XYZ file of N, CA and C in Angstrom:
249
model
N 1.975 7.086 -44.553
C 0.777 7.887 -44.713
C -0.307 7.344 -43.771
N -1.054 8.275 -43.236
C -2.141 7.926 -42.329
C -3.441 8.473 -42.897
N -4.503 7.700 -42.765
C -5.811 8.131 -43.245
C -6.516 8.911 -42.136
N -7.014 10.087 -42.501
C -7.774 10.930 -41.590
C -9.140 11.195 -42.207
N -10.129 11.366 -41.344
C -11.487 11.677 -41.783
C -11.850 13.052 -41.248
N -12.624 13.802 -42.029
C -13.019 15.153 -41.661
C -14.541 15.236 -41.569
N -14.998 15.972 -40.579
C -16.443 16.205 -40.443
C -16.650 17.701 -40.240
N -17.564 18.261 -41.020
C -17.822 19.697 -40.922
C -19.227 20.004 -40.433
N -20.049 19.008 -40.273
C -21.422 19.237 -39.830
C -21.649 18.648 -38.456
N -22.880 18.648 -38.013
C -23.201 18.072 -36.706
C -22.798 16.601 -36.640
N -22.370 16.165 -35.467
C -21.901 14.783 -35.322
C -23.032 13.765 -35.385
N -24.276 14.220 -35.357
C -25.385 13.266 -35.453
C -25.851 13.058 -36.896
N -25.142 13.672 -37.854
C -25.471 13.468 -39.264
C -24.600 12.354 -39.827
N -25.025 11.716 -40.914
C -24.201 10.658 -41.515
C -22.860 11.215 -41.987
N -21.892 10.327 -42.086
C -20.556 10.729 -42.545
C -20.620 11.260 -43.957
N -20.024 12.456 -44.164
C -19.897 13.005 -45.514
C -18.624 12.448 -46.156
N -17.659 12.123 -45.325
C -16.338 11.718 -45.777
C -16.184 10.208 -45.570
N -16.632 9.428 -46.537
C -16.575 7.969 -46.405
C -15.183 7.397 -46.639
N -14.396 8.041 -47.512
C -13.102 7.492 -47.899
C -11.934 8.047 -47.107
N -12.080 9.225 -46.547
C -10.980 9.840 -45.824
C -9.907 10.337 -46.779
N -8.872 10.898 -46.187
C -7.747 11.429 -46.958
C -6.463 10.989 -46.298
N -5.459 10.706 -47.099
C -4.169 10.299 -46.558
C -3.230 11.486 -46.478
N -2.579 11.613 -45.320
C -1.592 12.650 -45.075
C -0.385 12.008 -44.409
N 0.778 12.614 -44.574
C 1.975 12.032 -43.965
C 1.943 12.053 -42.436
N 1.231 13.040 -41.854
C 1.180 13.155 -40.400
C 0.036 14.078 -39.992
N -0.163 14.199 -38.679
C -1.244 15.042 -38.175
C -1.048 16.514 -38.536
N 0.160 17.076 -38.461
C 0.301 18.483 -38.865
C -0.167 18.749 -40.305
N 0.046 17.813 -41.202
C -0.431 17.982 -42.581
C -1.956 17.937 -42.627
N -2.565 17.060 -41.841
C -4.031 17.003 -41.770
C -4.586 18.289 -41.151
N -3.883 18.843 -40.158
C -4.303 20.112 -39.553
C -4.249 21.246 -40.567
N -3.229 21.259 -41.408
C -3.149 22.282 -42.457
C -4.369 22.210 -43.369
N -4.784 20.992 -43.706
C -5.971 20.826 -44.553
C -7.223 21.299 -43.822
N -7.337 20.986 -42.532
C -8.499 21.426 -41.755
C -8.549 22.950 -41.683
N -7.405 23.600 -41.518
C -7.368 25.073 -41.493
C -7.804 25.637 -42.841
N -7.381 24.996 -43.916
C -7.788 25.435 -45.253
C -9.304 25.299 -45.409
N -9.856 24.189 -44.930
C -11.304 23.972 -45.013
C -12.074 25.024 -44.214
N -11.603 25.356 -43.009
C -12.271 26.377 -42.199
C -12.214 27.719 -42.918
N -11.079 28.030 -43.532
C -10.953 29.295 -44.270
C -11.929 29.333 -45.445
N -12.081 28.219 -46.157
C -13.051 28.159 -47.260
C -14.473 28.346 -46.751
N -14.770 27.762 -45.599
C -16.093 27.920 -45.016
C -16.337 29.387 -44.670
N -15.319 30.083 -44.178
C -15.456 31.501 -43.826
C -15.692 32.353 -45.064
N -15.090 31.972 -46.183
C -15.320 32.704 -47.434
C -16.796 32.623 -47.828
N -17.409 31.474 -47.569
C -18.826 31.299 -47.892
C -19.728 32.117 -46.981
N -19.206 32.562 -45.855
C -19.988 33.410 -44.957
C -19.773 33.057 -43.501
N -19.695 34.088 -42.690
C -19.579 33.925 -41.246
C -20.968 33.577 -40.710
N -21.060 32.661 -39.753
C -22.372 32.317 -39.195
C -23.077 33.538 -38.622
N -24.397 33.548 -38.731
C -25.164 34.669 -38.202
C -25.312 34.575 -36.689
N -25.259 33.382 -36.141
C -25.353 33.213 -34.689
C -23.959 33.402 -34.083
N -23.865 34.250 -33.074
C -22.575 34.561 -32.451
C -21.913 33.304 -31.893
N -22.656 32.437 -31.303
C -22.070 31.246 -30.655
C -21.953 30.042 -31.582
N -22.022 30.251 -32.850
C -21.958 29.158 -33.824
C -20.629 29.207 -34.575
N -19.619 28.466 -34.098
C -18.317 28.538 -34.757
C -18.306 27.755 -36.068
N -17.374 28.105 -36.919
C -17.073 27.279 -38.085
C -16.074 26.255 -37.590
N -16.344 24.984 -37.804
C -15.390 24.001 -37.304
C -15.295 22.777 -38.189
N -14.102 22.194 -38.111
C -13.791 20.953 -38.806
C -13.223 20.001 -37.757
N -13.797 18.834 -37.678
C -13.286 17.815 -36.759
C -12.446 16.834 -37.557
N -11.327 16.430 -36.969
C -10.444 15.445 -37.596
C -10.538 14.159 -36.793
N -10.727 13.057 -37.516
C -10.847 11.736 -36.900
C -9.709 10.850 -37.388
N -9.276 9.925 -36.540
C -8.203 8.995 -36.913
C -8.767 7.857 -37.762
N -7.939 6.889 -38.159
C -8.429 5.788 -39.009
C -9.571 4.980 -38.383
N -9.652 4.972 -37.046
C -10.742 4.261 -36.360
C -11.974 5.142 -36.175
N -11.923 6.335 -36.774
C -13.002 7.334 -36.689
C -13.262 7.791 -35.259
N -12.161 7.948 -34.546
C -12.197 8.536 -33.213
C -11.717 9.975 -33.359
N -12.507 10.927 -32.847
C -12.140 12.338 -32.990
C -10.849 12.612 -32.231
N -9.908 13.287 -32.924
C -8.630 13.615 -32.291
C -8.379 15.120 -32.210
N -9.006 15.905 -33.087
C -8.770 17.357 -33.091
C -10.010 18.068 -33.635
N -10.284 19.248 -33.081
C -11.292 20.146 -33.644
C -10.607 21.458 -33.971
N -10.749 21.903 -35.203
C -10.230 23.199 -35.644
C -11.446 24.094 -35.824
N -11.470 25.239 -35.114
C -12.647 26.095 -35.195
C -12.266 27.559 -35.319
N -13.182 28.304 -35.897
C -13.052 29.742 -36.048
C -14.258 30.366 -35.369
N -14.005 31.218 -34.378
C -15.078 31.853 -33.625
C -15.123 33.340 -33.947
N -16.310 33.886 -33.992
C -16.507 35.316 -34.186
C -16.690 35.961 -32.823
N -15.932 37.012 -32.560
C -16.055 37.758 -31.311
C -16.265 39.219 -31.668
N -17.312 39.812 -31.121
C -17.582 41.236 -31.314
C -17.348 41.909 -29.976
N -16.414 42.847 -29.930
C -16.096 43.535 -28.683
C -16.370 45.025 -28.846
N -17.223 45.553 -28.004
C -17.573 46.968 -28.029
C -16.527 47.773 -27.257
N -16.403 49.030 -27.585
C -15.400 49.889 -26.964
C -15.542 49.948 -25.448
N -16.733 49.787 -24.927
C -16.963 49.804 -23.483
C -16.510 48.544 -22.774
N -16.000 47.581 -23.517
C -15.521 46.342 -22.912
C -16.504 45.196 -22.991
N -17.759 45.488 -23.384
C -18.722 44.394 -23.541
C -18.326 43.583 -24.763
N -18.512 42.287 -24.680
C -18.191 41.454 -25.840
C -19.257 40.392 -26.007
N -19.338 39.880 -27.229
C -20.224 38.762 -27.559
C -19.372 37.702 -28.205
N -19.520 36.493 -27.791
C -18.775 35.375 -28.393
C -19.752 34.346 -28.871
């Protein structure tokens, strides 16, 4: 088992996840991060187009190894889009 840490807010804020979570491997930690992003989306999509919902995964040394994000894209029939 490996300990992973998750961050869902700005990186300049204090750690919300002091203890971390143990998973057998990175794919299992990614599954948890995807679940967290989905829960965040249930609470509401960001009002700012360029503001993704994201969860960062850190290794035991608290070095970021993965970012899982959900972006909203609005595409108009004329081909114009907003991301």
